[in-house]
CSV table of C-alpha atoms in Angstrom, one decimal:
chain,number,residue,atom,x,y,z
A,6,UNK,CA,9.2,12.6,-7.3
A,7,UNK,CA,6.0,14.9,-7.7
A,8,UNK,CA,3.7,11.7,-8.7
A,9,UNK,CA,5.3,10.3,-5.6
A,10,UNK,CA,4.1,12.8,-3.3
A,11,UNK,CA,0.7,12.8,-5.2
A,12,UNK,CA,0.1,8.8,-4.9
A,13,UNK,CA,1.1,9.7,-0.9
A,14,UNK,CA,-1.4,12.2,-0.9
A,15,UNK,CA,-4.0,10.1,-2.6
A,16,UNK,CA,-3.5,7.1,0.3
A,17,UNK,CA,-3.8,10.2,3.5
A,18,UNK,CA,-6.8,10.8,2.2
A,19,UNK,CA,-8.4,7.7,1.5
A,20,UNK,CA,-7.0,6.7,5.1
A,21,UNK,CA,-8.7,9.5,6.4
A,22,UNK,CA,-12.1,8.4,4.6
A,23,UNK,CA,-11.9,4.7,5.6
A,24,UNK,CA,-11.2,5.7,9.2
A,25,UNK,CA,-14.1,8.1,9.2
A,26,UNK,CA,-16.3,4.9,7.6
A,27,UNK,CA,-14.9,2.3,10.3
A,28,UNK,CA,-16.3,4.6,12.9
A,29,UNK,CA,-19.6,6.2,11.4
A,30,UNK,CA,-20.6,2.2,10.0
A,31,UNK,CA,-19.6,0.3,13.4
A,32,UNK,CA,-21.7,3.3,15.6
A,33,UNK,CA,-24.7,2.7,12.7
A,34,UNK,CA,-24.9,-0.8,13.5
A,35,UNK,CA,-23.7,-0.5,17.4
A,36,UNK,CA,-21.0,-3.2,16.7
A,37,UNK,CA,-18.2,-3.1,19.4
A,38,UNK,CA,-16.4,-6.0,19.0
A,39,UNK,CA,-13.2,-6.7,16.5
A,40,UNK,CA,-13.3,-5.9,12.9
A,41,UNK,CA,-11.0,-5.9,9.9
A,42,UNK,CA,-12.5,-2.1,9.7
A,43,UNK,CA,-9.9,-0.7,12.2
A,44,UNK,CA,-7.6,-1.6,9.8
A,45,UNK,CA,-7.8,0.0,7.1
A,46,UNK,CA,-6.7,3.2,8.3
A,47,UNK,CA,-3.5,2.1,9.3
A,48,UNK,CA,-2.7,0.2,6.3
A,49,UNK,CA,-3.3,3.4,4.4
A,50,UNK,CA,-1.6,5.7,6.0
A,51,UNK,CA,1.7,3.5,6.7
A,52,UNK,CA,1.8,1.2,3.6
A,53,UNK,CA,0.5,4.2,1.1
A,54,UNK,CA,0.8,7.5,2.4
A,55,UNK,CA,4.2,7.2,4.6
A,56,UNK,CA,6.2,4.7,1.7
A,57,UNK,CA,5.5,6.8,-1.0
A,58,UNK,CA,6.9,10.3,0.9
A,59,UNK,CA,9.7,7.4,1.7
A,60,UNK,CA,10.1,6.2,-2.8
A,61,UNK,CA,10.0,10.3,-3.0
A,62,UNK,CA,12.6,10.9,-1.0
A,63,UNK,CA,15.1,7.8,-2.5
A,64,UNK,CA,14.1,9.0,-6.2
A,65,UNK,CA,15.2,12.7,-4.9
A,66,UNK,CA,18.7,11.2,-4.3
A,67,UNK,CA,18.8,8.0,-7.0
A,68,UNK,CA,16.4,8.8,-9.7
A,69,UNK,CA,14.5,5.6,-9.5
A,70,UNK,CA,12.0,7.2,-12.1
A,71,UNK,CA,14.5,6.2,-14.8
A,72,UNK,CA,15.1,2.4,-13.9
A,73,UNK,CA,13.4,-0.5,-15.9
A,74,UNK,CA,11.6,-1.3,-12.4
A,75,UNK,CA,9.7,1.9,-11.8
A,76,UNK,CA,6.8,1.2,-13.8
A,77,UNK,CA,5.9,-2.1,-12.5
A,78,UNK,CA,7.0,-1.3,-9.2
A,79,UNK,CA,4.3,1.8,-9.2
A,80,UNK,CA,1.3,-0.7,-11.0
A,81,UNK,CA,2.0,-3.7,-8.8
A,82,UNK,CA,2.2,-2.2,-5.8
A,83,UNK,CA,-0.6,0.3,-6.4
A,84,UNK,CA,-3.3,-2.6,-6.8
A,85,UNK,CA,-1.8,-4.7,-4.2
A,86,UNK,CA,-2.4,-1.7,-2.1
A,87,UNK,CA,-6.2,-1.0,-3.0
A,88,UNK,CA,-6.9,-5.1,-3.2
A,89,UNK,CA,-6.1,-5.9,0.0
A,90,UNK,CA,-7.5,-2.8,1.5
A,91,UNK,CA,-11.0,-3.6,-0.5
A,92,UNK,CA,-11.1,-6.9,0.9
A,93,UNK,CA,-10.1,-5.8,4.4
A,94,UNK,CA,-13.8,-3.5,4.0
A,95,UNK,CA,-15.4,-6.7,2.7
A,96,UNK,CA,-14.2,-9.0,5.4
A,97,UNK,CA,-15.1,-6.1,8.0
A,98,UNK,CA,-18.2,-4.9,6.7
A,99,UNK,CA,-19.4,-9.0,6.5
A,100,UNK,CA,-18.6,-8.9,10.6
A,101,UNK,CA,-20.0,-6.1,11.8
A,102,UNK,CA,-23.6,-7.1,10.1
A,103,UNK,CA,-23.0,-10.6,10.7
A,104,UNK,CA,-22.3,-12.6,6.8
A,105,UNK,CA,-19.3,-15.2,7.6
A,106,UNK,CA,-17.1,-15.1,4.5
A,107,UNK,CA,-15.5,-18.5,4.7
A,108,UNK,CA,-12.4,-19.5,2.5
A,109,UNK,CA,-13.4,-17.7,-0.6
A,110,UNK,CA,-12.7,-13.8,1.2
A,111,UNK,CA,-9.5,-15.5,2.7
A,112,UNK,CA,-8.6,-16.5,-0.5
A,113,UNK,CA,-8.9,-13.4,-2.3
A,114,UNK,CA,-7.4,-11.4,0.3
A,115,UNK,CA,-4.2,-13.8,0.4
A,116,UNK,CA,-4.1,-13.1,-3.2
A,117,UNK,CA,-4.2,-9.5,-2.7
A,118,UNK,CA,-1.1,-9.8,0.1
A,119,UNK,CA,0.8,-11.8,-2.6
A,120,UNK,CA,0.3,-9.1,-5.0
A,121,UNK,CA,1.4,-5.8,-2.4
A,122,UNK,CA,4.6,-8.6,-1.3
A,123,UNK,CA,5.5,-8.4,-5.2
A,124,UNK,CA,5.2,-4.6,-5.4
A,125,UNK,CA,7.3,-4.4,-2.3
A,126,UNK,CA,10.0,-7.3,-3.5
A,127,UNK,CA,9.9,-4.8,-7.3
A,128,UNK,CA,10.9,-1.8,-5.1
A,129,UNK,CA,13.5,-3.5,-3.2
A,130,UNK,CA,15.2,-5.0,-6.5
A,131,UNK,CA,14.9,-1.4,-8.0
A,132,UNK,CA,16.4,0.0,-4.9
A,133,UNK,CA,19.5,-2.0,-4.9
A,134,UNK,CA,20.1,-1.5,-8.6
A,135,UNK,CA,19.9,1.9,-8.2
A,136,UNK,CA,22.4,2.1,-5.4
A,137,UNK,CA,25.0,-0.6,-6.8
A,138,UNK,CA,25.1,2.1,-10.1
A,139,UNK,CA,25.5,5.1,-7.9
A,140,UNK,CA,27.9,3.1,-6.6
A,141,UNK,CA,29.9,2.2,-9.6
A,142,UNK,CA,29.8,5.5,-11.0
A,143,UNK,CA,31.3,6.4,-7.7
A,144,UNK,CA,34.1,4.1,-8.5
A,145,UNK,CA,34.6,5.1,-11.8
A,146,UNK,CA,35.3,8.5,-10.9
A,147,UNK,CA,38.1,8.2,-8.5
């Protein structure tokens, strides 16, 4: 539960960094228009800092820690995370000074959504195996 809560902590702060970054780099270059940039923040904070308090508190209550799944769960997702956040500061920083990326950026970042959808598909698969033997202990009790 306490790496939990330290991976959470990790993401807050990088949120906090790479919304700091979308607004000192766009004010640098005087760029108001749209930009992958204001992104990143909230990607951070929901998909890194606000799950993992979320897989703290469900390994609290099921242990998820001890299940085959926990360790891929934690690599998988944690570079699909950073990938697709990465390219979301490529594709942004490439529009506000004005390189088009093309196919090749929307490539890789599709590849980096496939790989964050795998980490999140691991945790749901750990999730219910966990409950469905909390829930045949339960059963084995009565």
């Amino acid at each position: 539960m306490k790496k939990s809560i330290w991976i959470s902590f990790g993401y807050a702060i990088a949120a906090m960094v790479c919304g700091v970054f979308y607004r000192e780099f766009t004010k640098f270059f005087n760029f108001t228009d749209k930009t992958t940039l204001s992104v990143t923040h909230v990607h951070l904070f929901l998909l890194g800092a606000v799950i993992f308090l979320i897989v703290a508190l469900f390994n609290s209550k099921l242990q998820l820690d001890q299940t085959k799944l926990w360790k891929p769960f934690l690599i998988v997702y944690n570079i699909g995370l950073p990938f697709m956040v990465v390219m979301f500061l490529v594709r942004g920083i490439m529009q506000v000074v004005g390189f088009d990326g093309g196919a090749v950026i929307s490539g890789i970042a599709g590849v980096s959504h496939i790989t964050l959808g795998a980490g999140i598909v691991l945790f749901f698969i750990m999730l219910l195996q966990a409950v469905g033997k909390k829930q045949s202990y339960k059963n084995q009790a009565v």
